[in-house]
GROMACS .gro file of C-alpha atoms in nm:
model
  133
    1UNK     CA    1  13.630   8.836  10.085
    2UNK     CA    2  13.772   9.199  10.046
    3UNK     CA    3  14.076   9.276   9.872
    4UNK     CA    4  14.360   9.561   9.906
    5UNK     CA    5  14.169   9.793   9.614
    6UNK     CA    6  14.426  10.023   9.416
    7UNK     CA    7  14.391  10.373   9.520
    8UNK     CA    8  14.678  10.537   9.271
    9UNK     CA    9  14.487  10.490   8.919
   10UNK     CA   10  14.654  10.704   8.639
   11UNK     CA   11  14.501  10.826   8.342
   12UNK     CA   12  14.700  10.558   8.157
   13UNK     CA   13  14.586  10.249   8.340
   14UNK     CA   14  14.372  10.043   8.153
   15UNK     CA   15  14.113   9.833   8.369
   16UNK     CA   16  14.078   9.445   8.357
   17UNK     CA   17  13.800   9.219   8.440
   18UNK     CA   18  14.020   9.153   8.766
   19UNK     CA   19  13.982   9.491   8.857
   20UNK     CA   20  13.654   9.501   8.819
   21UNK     CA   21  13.559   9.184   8.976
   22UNK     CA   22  13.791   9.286   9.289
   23UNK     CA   23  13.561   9.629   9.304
   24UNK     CA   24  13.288   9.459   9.288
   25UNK     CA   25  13.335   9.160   9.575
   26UNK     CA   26  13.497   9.441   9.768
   27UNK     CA   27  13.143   9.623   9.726
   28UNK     CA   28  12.991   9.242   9.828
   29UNK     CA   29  13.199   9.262  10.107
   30UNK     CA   30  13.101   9.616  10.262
   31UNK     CA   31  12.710   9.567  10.183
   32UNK     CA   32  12.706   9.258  10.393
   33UNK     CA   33  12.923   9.450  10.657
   34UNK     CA   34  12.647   9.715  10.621
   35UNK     CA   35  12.411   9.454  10.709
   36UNK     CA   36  12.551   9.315  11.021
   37UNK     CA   37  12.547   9.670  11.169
   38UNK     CA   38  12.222   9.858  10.992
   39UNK     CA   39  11.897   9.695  10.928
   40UNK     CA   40  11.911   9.632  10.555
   41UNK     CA   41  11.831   9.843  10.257
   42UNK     CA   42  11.788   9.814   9.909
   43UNK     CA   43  12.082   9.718   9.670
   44UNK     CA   44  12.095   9.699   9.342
   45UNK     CA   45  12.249   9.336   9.244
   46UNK     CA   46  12.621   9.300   9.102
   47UNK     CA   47  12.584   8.930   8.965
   48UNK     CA   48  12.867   8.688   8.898
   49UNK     CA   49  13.212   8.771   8.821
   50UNK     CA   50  13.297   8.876   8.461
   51UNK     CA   51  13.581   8.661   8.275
   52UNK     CA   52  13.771   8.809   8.010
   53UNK     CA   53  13.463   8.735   7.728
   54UNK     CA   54  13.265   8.983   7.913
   55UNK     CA   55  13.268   9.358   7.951
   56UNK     CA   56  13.176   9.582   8.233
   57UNK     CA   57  12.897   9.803   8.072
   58UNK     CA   58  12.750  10.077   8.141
   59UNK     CA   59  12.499   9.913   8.359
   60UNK     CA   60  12.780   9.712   8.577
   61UNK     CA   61  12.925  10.065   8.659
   62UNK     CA   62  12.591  10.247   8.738
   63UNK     CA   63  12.467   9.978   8.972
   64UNK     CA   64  12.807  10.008   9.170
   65UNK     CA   65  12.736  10.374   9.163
   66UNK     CA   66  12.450  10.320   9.320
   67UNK     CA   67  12.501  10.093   9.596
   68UNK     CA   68  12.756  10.301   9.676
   69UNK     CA   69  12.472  10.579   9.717
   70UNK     CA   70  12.267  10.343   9.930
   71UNK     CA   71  12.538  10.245  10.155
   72UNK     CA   72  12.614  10.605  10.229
   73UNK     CA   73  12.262  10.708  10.268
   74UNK     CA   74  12.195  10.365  10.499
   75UNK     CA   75  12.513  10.383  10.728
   76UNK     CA   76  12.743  10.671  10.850
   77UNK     CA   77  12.754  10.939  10.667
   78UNK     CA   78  13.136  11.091  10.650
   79UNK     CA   79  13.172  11.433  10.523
   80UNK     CA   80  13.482  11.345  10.226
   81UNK     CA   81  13.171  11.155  10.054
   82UNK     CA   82  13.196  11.271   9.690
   83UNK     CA   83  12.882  11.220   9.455
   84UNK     CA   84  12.847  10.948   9.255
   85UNK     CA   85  12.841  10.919   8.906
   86UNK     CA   86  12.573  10.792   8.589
   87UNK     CA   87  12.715  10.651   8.248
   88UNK     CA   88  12.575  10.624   7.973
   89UNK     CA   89  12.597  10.353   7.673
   90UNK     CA   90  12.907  10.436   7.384
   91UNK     CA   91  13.010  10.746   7.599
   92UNK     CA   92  13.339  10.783   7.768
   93UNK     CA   93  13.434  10.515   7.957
   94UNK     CA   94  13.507  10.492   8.327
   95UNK     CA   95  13.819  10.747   8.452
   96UNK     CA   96  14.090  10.712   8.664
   97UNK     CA   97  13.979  10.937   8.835
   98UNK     CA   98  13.592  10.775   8.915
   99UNK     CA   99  13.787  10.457   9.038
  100UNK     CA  100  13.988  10.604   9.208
  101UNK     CA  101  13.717  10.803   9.405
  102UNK     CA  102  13.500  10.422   9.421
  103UNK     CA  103  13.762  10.255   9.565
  104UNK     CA  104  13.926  10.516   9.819
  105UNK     CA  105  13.508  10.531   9.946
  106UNK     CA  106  13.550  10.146   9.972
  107UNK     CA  107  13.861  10.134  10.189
  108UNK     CA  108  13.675  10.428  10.407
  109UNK     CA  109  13.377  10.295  10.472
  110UNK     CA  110  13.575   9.954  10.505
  111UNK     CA  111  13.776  10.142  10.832
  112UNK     CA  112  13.432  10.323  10.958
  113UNK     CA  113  13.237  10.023  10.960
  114UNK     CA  114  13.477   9.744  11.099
  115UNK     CA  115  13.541  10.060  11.391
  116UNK     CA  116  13.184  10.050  11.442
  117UNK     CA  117  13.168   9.671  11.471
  118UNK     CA  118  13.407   9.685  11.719
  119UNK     CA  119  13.333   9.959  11.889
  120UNK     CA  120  12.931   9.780  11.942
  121UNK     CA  121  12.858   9.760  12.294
  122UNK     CA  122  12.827   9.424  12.430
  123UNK     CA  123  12.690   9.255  12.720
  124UNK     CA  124  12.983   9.054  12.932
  125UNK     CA  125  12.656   8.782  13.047
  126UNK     CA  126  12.422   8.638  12.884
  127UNK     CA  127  12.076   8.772  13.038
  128UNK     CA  128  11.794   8.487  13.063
  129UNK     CA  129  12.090   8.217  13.195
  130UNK     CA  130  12.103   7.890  13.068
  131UNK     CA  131  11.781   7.690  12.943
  132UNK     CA  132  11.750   7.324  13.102
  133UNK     CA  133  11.630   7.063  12.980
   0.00000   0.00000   0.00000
C-alpha cells in the first residue's frame, strides 16, 4: 500500500520507525509496480517492519539504496535521477537531505510508472474467442 512520503525534510527532523517503515512499503509498493510492467530483477530484501525496539542500521538504509539503483537501472530511466548513496556502521547518520532525495525518486517513479501502466496498449477483444466445453 503506498503512502503520501514527506518531501520537505529539514535538517532538524528527526526520523521515526514510522518513517522508515512508510519508505520502505512505499519502496514494496514501486518494486511490485516495477514488476507488473518489466520482467523482474534482482532486489535486495527489506524484511518486516521495524517497531520502536528496533533501529534502522546501516544495512536497512544501504539495501533501500540499492533497490532504488535496481529499479532505475530495470525501468525508465529519467534524467533528475541523482546517485545513490553507501553508509557505513557508527558514521553519520542518514540526512535530510538523502531522504529527501529517496523519497522525491519514490513519488517520481510512482507518477512514471502508474503513466506507463496506463498508457500499456491493450487489445479491445480477446483473440482465441471463448473455449467450450
Amino acid at each position: 500500500m503506498w503512502t503520501q512520503p514527506k518531501i520537505n525534510w529539514d535538517i532538524e527532523d528527526k526520523i521515526n520507525v514510522s518513517d522508515y517503515n512508510r519508505i520502505k512499503n512505499n519502496m514494496q509498493y514501486l518494486i511490485n509496480l516495477a514488476y507488473e510492467l518489466y520482467p523482474e530483477f534482482g532486489i535486495v530484501a527489506l524484511g518486516q517492519d521495524k517497531t520502536y525496539s528496533d533501529l534502522p542500521y546501516a544495512s536497512i538504509w544501504n539495501a533501500i539504496e540499492r533497490d532504488i539503483d535496481a529499479i532505475y537501472a530495470n525501468t525508465f530511466q529519467y534524467p533528475e535521477h541523482k546517485d545513490t548513496n553507501t553508509y557505513y556502521p557508527n558514521n553519520k547518520y542518514i540526512s535530510s537531505a538523502d531522504l529527501n532525495r529517496i523519497e522525491t525518486f519514490q513519488v517520481k517513479m510512482k507518477e512514471l510508472l502508474e503513466n506507463q501502466k496506463r498508457g500499456r496498449h491493450r487489445l479491445s477483444f480477446r483473440l482465441g474467442g471463448d473455449r467450450y466445453a
